[in-house]
Amino acid sequence: MSDGEQAGMTLSGAAIIVQALVDQGVEVIFGYPGGAVLPIYDALFAQNNIRHILVRQEGGAVHAAEGYARSTGRPGVVLVTSGPGATNAVTGLTDALMDSIPVVCLTGQVATHMIGNDAFQEADTVGITRPCTKHNYLVKDTNDLGRVMHEAFYVATHGRPGPVVVDLPKDVCIDQGHYEKPDLDNIQHKTYHPRVDGEEDRIAEAVELIARARQPIFYTGGGLINSGPEACAALVEFVNMTGHPITSTLMGLGAFPASDHKFLGMLGMHGTYEANNAMHDCDVMICLAARFDDRVTGRLDAFSPNSKKIHVDIDPSSINKNVRADLAIVGDVGRVLQRMIECWRERGHQPDEAASKAWWTRIQQWRSRDCLSFEQGNEIIKPQYAIQRLYELTKDRDVYITTEVGQHQMWAAQFYRFEEPNRWMTSGGLGTMGYGLPAAVGVQIGHPESLVIDIAGEASFMMNIQELSTARQQGLPLKIFILNNQWMGMVRQWQELLHGSRYSESYVDALPDFIKLADSFGATGLVVDKPGDLDDAIKTMIDTDGLVIVDVRVAKEENCFPMVPSGAAHNEMILSQDQANGERPSVTDDGLALV
Amino acid sequence: MTDLSELQRKHTIAVLVDNEPGVLARVIGLFSGRGYNIESLTVAEVDVANNRSRITVVTSGNEMIIEQIKAQLDRLVPVHSVVDLTEEGPSVERELALIKVVGAAEERIESLRIADIFRARAVDSTLESFVFEVTGNSGKINAFIDLMKPLGLTEISRTGVVAIARGETSM
């Protein structure tokens, strides 16, 4: 499409859309055709620049685009039809909004003269998606298409990333219009100019605060991954310069290498004892691109009561939303960290050895509780053990992990240790069951040679199971590692701990035979139920070409600990089943009301 | 000690937006979706050449909520700028109301007399009714309405607040 580089040409709307995607460097889109988008599919048919991945349900397309975006750092692109195509995409869009994932979703729409008439497959897509996108557009004139398409990519990827919907009426795609490739390096948006450089005096003040701290902790989030590998490298450099401990949210895992002794593991509801206690007792908290989510803070009025809080975020609305920051810095976390490093050097700061030693001694005491310990017998596979072995047997490979949502997700976060960013794809904010399989499809499309594993629960896996067909069609060698306990494990755990063991509707009856299921999709199915056979099953999974489903039969009623119960503070954790059975902080009605 | 952060305060916020389709729905959806109050909201195009509208919204909340509202408004893509007129110094606030009073004899004369005190104008009249136009801050209009109630008030139409900062600075 070399003619696309000529300035100004007249094309059909559909051709403009495809040309704009090509000009954006888009190589792959995830979608599902339908009446309203047929002109666009026709334009796709006539070219070879963009690969289209046909999913089996539009929700899967958005999750696949998210997986692609999170593992490659490039925006994910989705193409779906009007009406049900768009409404099916809503969950994925909300997921991408909550986790700040750059996605551009093109939706078909009925012709402009039919909008508002309750036409076949008409839905008010911009109305429905307004609260679940960063921004959305309804294009009513073919001449606006080029501008809107490039704006959509700009908005999705600049500032705090997020999903953008472009709603495309069929006549707009058919009509002829003017298209000119813009200078993509110098796109100036009329109104949207997110601040990327932090205020210098605040950065200097933050560095002073960190230098004088006696019990500091870095609390890092998904914004580091979004900011890019340079930001993560700057984080490692700065943490190493200061020697301070660091904890991460679920979304931020991999930004700092888990094998480094300064890493205390994940914090929050199922975070480690050492991370949560260090957060509770710290005197200076350095929050980098995290957002004080309720899963992280626990009871707000007891959250880290004695600390000065530094909060760096690119989105001003994240600051002072849940927790008041003593020192707020609005900017791109990578750039701010770079300035912090320079400032620390210029001022010749050195870590306070005595204070650091005392602080690390306390942390070591918490660490020695070994809060993630579990007992693996000879008979039944503990889910923690399954993840631990999976980690040990895959850690030296080029591996990407996705998860569904629930207990298995938390165990994966606890026991799979990430050394690099962009290797871990999980639905954090929205908590979307059914995320992991389509996300793995997107990851594998972006990294065809890598080992891509969906750590799943059997209940979540069933939610988007149709995407096995996508994986098969594309010949994707995904490995689906199901921790099968026949329960919606996290629901069951909450019912046990908070609702008097009344297991209302949380047992998953009538599960499929996963071996036969695998067989019917041309995949390899494995089942394992003895701890002694686990390693062989994992090795077989890795060594088997193509799609593999492993049904790991795990302990049915294992609970995920540690746990900060609803409405409790960080230092009121339940560490074990014994403690859960015996005396523990009672959950108030207010706590019960929390999700 | 009173926790200042818990004090509910009324704020008038001016928002300059690109006048694109759906921009008002975005602003209103933000308020309803995040559970913020809207006491009044007015919108009109103010710059035809540059396609800009100005939304004036009166809202209330504690300090943290008001800060959130402003940050959330500011990150909407079509928003040019957000100014908290309550916080950033003195401002002029005005509202216009059309008020219908139906009555006869003494009450009719009394309503005219009070209208005169409030500098309200009768913009429509029949032998049985008046429509008064009154402008001022919301307090003045509330006071006028209260006085009209016993005099045959039957219908009220209010614009909601528009506001602008005093002095030479502009948003």
JSON list of C-alpha atoms in Angstrom, two decimals, chain A residues 145-247:
[
{"chain": "A", "resi": 145, "resn": "LEU", "atom": "CA", "xyz": [-12.66, 9.03, 9.48]},
{"chain": "A", "resi": 146, "resn": "GLY", "atom": "CA", "xyz": [-8.94, 9.51, 9.05]},
{"chain": "A", "resi": 147, "resn": "ARG", "atom": "CA", "xyz": [-8.69, 12.12, 11.78]},
{"chain": "A", "resi": 148, "resn": "VAL", "atom": "CA", "xyz": [-10.84, 10.15, 14.20]},
{"chain": "A", "resi": 149, "resn": "MET", "atom": "CA", "xyz": [-8.95, 6.90, 13.63]},
{"chain": "A", "resi": 150, "resn": "HIS", "atom": "CA", "xyz": [-5.59, 8.51, 14.41]},
{"chain": "A", "resi": 151, "resn": "GLU", "atom": "CA", "xyz": [-7.04, 10.43, 17.34]},
{"chain": "A", "resi": 152, "resn": "ALA", "atom": "CA", "xyz": [-8.39, 7.16, 18.73]},
{"chain": "A", "resi": 153, "resn": "PHE", "atom": "CA", "xyz": [-4.89, 5.66, 18.77]},
{"chain": "A", "resi": 154, "resn": "TYR", "atom": "CA", "xyz": [-3.46, 8.83, 20.28]},
{"chain": "A", "resi": 155, "resn": "VAL", "atom": "CA", "xyz": [-6.00, 8.85, 23.10]},
{"chain": "A", "resi": 156, "resn": "ALA", "atom": "CA", "xyz": [-5.72, 5.10, 23.76]},
{"chain": "A", "resi": 157, "resn": "THR", "atom": "CA", "xyz": [-1.95, 5.22, 24.13]},
{"chain": "A", "resi": 158, "resn": "HIS", "atom": "CA", "xyz": [-1.19, 8.64, 25.66]},
{"chain": "A", "resi": 159, "resn": "GLY", "atom": "CA", "xyz": [-1.48, 9.55, 29.32]},
{"chain": "A", "resi": 160, "resn": "ARG", "atom": "CA", "xyz": [-3.10, 6.77, 31.29]},
{"chain": "A", "resi": 161, "resn": "PRO", "atom": "CA", "xyz": [-3.86, 4.23, 28.56]},
{"chain": "A", "resi": 162, "resn": "GLY", "atom": "CA", "xyz": [-7.33, 2.86, 28.01]},
{"chain": "A", "resi": 163, "resn": "PRO", "atom": "CA", "xyz": [-9.89, 1.58, 25.54]},
{"chain": "A", "resi": 164, "resn": "VAL", "atom": "CA", "xyz": [-11.32, 3.81, 22.81]},
{"chain": "A", "resi": 165, "resn": "VAL", "atom": "CA", "xyz": [-14.37, 2.90, 20.73]},
{"chain": "A", "resi": 166, "resn": "VAL", "atom": "CA", "xyz": [-14.92, 4.18, 17.20]},
{"chain": "A", "resi": 167, "resn": "ASP", "atom": "CA", "xyz": [-18.50, 3.53, 16.08]},
{"chain": "A", "resi": 168, "resn": "LEU", "atom": "CA", "xyz": [-18.74, 3.24, 12.30]},
{"chain": "A", "resi": 169, "resn": "PRO", "atom": "CA", "xyz": [-22.11, 3.50, 10.52]},
{"chain": "A", "resi": 170, "resn": "LYS", "atom": "CA", "xyz": [-22.27, 1.31, 7.45]},
{"chain": "A", "resi": 171, "resn": "ASP", "atom": "CA", "xyz": [-22.87, 4.15, 4.99]},
{"chain": "A", "resi": 172, "resn": "VAL", "atom": "CA", "xyz": [-19.84, 6.03, 6.34]},
{"chain": "A", "resi": 173, "resn": "CYS", "atom": "CA", "xyz": [-17.76, 2.96, 5.50]},
{"chain": "A", "resi": 174, "resn": "ILE", "atom": "CA", "xyz": [-19.19, 2.72, 1.99]},
{"chain": "A", "resi": 175, "resn": "ASP", "atom": "CA", "xyz": [-19.08, 6.42, 1.02]},
{"chain": "A", "resi": 176, "resn": "GLN", "atom": "CA", "xyz": [-15.98, 7.99, -0.51]},
{"chain": "A", "resi": 177, "resn": "GLY", "atom": "CA", "xyz": [-13.97, 10.45, 1.52]},
{"chain": "A", "resi": 178, "resn": "HIS", "atom": "CA", "xyz": [-10.68, 12.27, 1.79]},
{"chain": "A", "resi": 179, "resn": "TYR", "atom": "CA", "xyz": [-7.75, 10.66, 3.62]},
{"chain": "A", "resi": 180, "resn": "GLU", "atom": "CA", "xyz": [-4.32, 12.00, 4.32]},
{"chain": "A", "resi": 181, "resn": "LYS", "atom": "CA", "xyz": [-1.71, 10.31, 6.48]},
{"chain": "A", "resi": 182, "resn": "PRO", "atom": "CA", "xyz": [-0.87, 12.63, 9.36]},
{"chain": "A", "resi": 183, "resn": "ASP", "atom": "CA", "xyz": [2.57, 13.20, 10.78]},
{"chain": "A", "resi": 184, "resn": "LEU", "atom": "CA", "xyz": [2.19, 10.57, 13.48]},
{"chain": "A", "resi": 185, "resn": "ASP", "atom": "CA", "xyz": [5.14, 11.78, 15.53]},
{"chain": "A", "resi": 186, "resn": "ASN", "atom": "CA", "xyz": [3.65, 15.22, 15.90]},
{"chain": "A", "resi": 187, "resn": "ILE", "atom": "CA", "xyz": [-0.03, 14.65, 16.50]},
{"chain": "A", "resi": 188, "resn": "GLN", "atom": "CA", "xyz": [-1.37, 17.55, 18.52]},
{"chain": "A", "resi": 189, "resn": "HIS", "atom": "CA", "xyz": [-4.66, 16.77, 20.14]},
{"chain": "A", "resi": 190, "resn": "LYS", "atom": "CA", "xyz": [-7.02, 19.71, 20.47]},
{"chain": "A", "resi": 191, "resn": "THR", "atom": "CA", "xyz": [-7.82, 19.15, 24.14]},
{"chain": "A", "resi": 192, "resn": "TYR", "atom": "CA", "xyz": [-6.02, 16.09, 25.49]},
{"chain": "A", "resi": 193, "resn": "HIS", "atom": "CA", "xyz": [-2.53, 16.89, 26.76]},
{"chain": "A", "resi": 194, "resn": "PRO", "atom": "CA", "xyz": [-1.61, 14.66, 29.68]},
{"chain": "A", "resi": 195, "resn": "ARG", "atom": "CA", "xyz": [1.25, 15.89, 31.80]},
{"chain": "A", "resi": 196, "resn": "VAL", "atom": "CA", "xyz": [4.30, 13.61, 31.58]},
{"chain": "A", "resi": 197, "resn": "ASP", "atom": "CA", "xyz": [7.06, 15.50, 33.42]},
{"chain": "A", "resi": 198, "resn": "GLY", "atom": "CA", "xyz": [6.71, 15.76, 37.16]},
{"chain": "A", "resi": 199, "resn": "GLU", "atom": "CA", "xyz": [7.19, 19.08, 38.92]},
{"chain": "A", "resi": 200, "resn": "GLU", "atom": "CA", "xyz": [10.89, 19.48, 39.69]},
{"chain": "A", "resi": 201, "resn": "ASP", "atom": "CA", "xyz": [10.54, 20.93, 43.19]},
{"chain": "A", "resi": 202, "resn": "ARG", "atom": "CA", "xyz": [8.22, 18.12, 44.18]},
{"chain": "A", "resi": 203, "resn": "ILE", "atom": "CA", "xyz": [10.60, 15.50, 42.83]},
{"chain": "A", "resi": 204, "resn": "ALA", "atom": "CA", "xyz": [13.38, 17.11, 44.87]},
{"chain": "A", "resi": 205, "resn": "GLU", "atom": "CA", "xyz": [11.17, 17.15, 47.93]},
{"chain": "A", "resi": 206, "resn": "ALA", "atom": "CA", "xyz": [10.31, 13.48, 47.41]},
{"chain": "A", "resi": 207, "resn": "VAL", "atom": "CA", "xyz": [13.97, 12.55, 47.14]},
{"chain": "A", "resi": 208, "resn": "GLU", "atom": "CA", "xyz": [14.69, 14.39, 50.41]},
{"chain": "A", "resi": 209, "resn": "LEU", "atom": "CA", "xyz": [11.84, 12.57, 52.10]},
{"chain": "A", "resi": 210, "resn": "ILE", "atom": "CA", "xyz": [13.11, 9.21, 50.84]},
{"chain": "A", "resi": 211, "resn": "ALA", "atom": "CA", "xyz": [16.66, 10.01, 51.91]},
{"chain": "A", "resi": 212, "resn": "ARG", "atom": "CA", "xyz": [15.58, 10.92, 55.44]},
{"chain": "A", "resi": 213, "resn": "ALA", "atom": "CA", "xyz": [13.19, 7.97, 55.80]},
{"chain": "A", "resi": 214, "resn": "ARG", "atom": "CA", "xyz": [14.00, 5.32, 58.37]},
{"chain": "A", "resi": 215, "resn": "GLN", "atom": "CA", "xyz": [11.36, 2.76, 57.43]},
{"chain": "A", "resi": 216, "resn": "PRO", "atom": "CA", "xyz": [10.45, 3.40, 53.82]},
{"chain": "A", "resi": 217, "resn": "ILE", "atom": "CA", "xyz": [8.78, 1.13, 51.31]},
{"chain": "A", "resi": 218, "resn": "PHE", "atom": "CA", "xyz": [8.20, 1.29, 47.57]},
{"chain": "A", "resi": 219, "resn": "TYR", "atom": "CA", "xyz": [4.63, 0.38, 46.63]},
{"chain": "A", "resi": 220, "resn": "THR", "atom": "CA", "xyz": [4.49, -0.10, 42.87]},
{"chain": "A", "resi": 221, "resn": "GLY", "atom": "CA", "xyz": [1.65, -0.68, 40.42]},
{"chain": "A", "resi": 222, "resn": "GLY", "atom": "CA", "xyz": [0.64, -1.46, 36.88]},
{"chain": "A", "resi": 223, "resn": "GLY", "atom": "CA", "xyz": [1.51, 2.02, 35.68]},
{"chain": "A", "resi": 224, "resn": "LEU", "atom": "CA", "xyz": [5.17, 0.97, 35.62]},
{"chain": "A", "resi": 225, "resn": "ILE", "atom": "CA", "xyz": [4.37, -1.79, 33.15]},
{"chain": "A", "resi": 226, "resn": "ASN", "atom": "CA", "xyz": [2.34, 0.67, 31.07]},
{"chain": "A", "resi": 227, "resn": "SER", "atom": "CA", "xyz": [5.11, 3.24, 31.16]},
{"chain": "A", "resi": 228, "resn": "GLY", "atom": "CA", "xyz": [7.42, 0.67, 29.59]},
{"chain": "A", "resi": 229, "resn": "PRO", "atom": "CA", "xyz": [10.61, -1.34, 30.13]},
{"chain": "A", "resi": 230, "resn": "GLU", "atom": "CA", "xyz": [12.65, 1.87, 30.63]},
{"chain": "A", "resi": 231, "resn": "ALA", "atom": "CA", "xyz": [10.45, 2.81, 33.57]},
{"chain": "A", "resi": 232, "resn": "CYS", "atom": "CA", "xyz": [10.93, -0.64, 35.09]},
{"chain": "A", "resi": 233, "resn": "ALA", "atom": "CA", "xyz": [14.69, -0.42, 34.56]},
{"chain": "A", "resi": 234, "resn": "ALA", "atom": "CA", "xyz": [14.68, 2.98, 36.27]},
{"chain": "A", "resi": 235, "resn": "LEU", "atom": "CA", "xyz": [12.72, 1.47, 39.15]},
{"chain": "A", "resi": 236, "resn": "VAL", "atom": "CA", "xyz": [15.28, -1.29, 39.60]},
{"chain": "A", "resi": 237, "resn": "GLU", "atom": "CA", "xyz": [18.08, 1.28, 39.53]},
{"chain": "A", "resi": 238, "resn": "PHE", "atom": "CA", "xyz": [16.47, 3.58, 42.05]},
{"chain": "A", "resi": 239, "resn": "VAL", "atom": "CA", "xyz": [15.46, 0.79, 44.44]},
{"chain": "A", "resi": 240, "resn": "ASN", "atom": "CA", "xyz": [19.02, -0.54, 44.27]},
{"chain": "A", "resi": 241, "resn": "MET", "atom": "CA", "xyz": [20.46, 2.91, 44.99]},
{"chain": "A", "resi": 242, "resn": "THR", "atom": "CA", "xyz": [18.33, 3.32, 48.08]},
{"chain": "A", "resi": 243, "resn": "GLY", "atom": "CA", "xyz": [18.35, -0.30, 49.24]},
{"chain": "A", "resi": 244, "resn": "HIS", "atom": "CA", "xyz": [14.75, 0.04, 50.42]},
{"chain": "A", "resi": 245, "resn": "PRO", "atom": "CA", "xyz": [12.16, -2.75, 50.37]},
{"chain": "A", "resi": 246, "resn": "ILE", "atom": "CA", "xyz": [9.60, -2.92, 47.60]},
{"chain": "A", "resi": 247, "resn": "THR", "atom": "CA", "xyz": [6.16, -4.47, 47.22]}
]
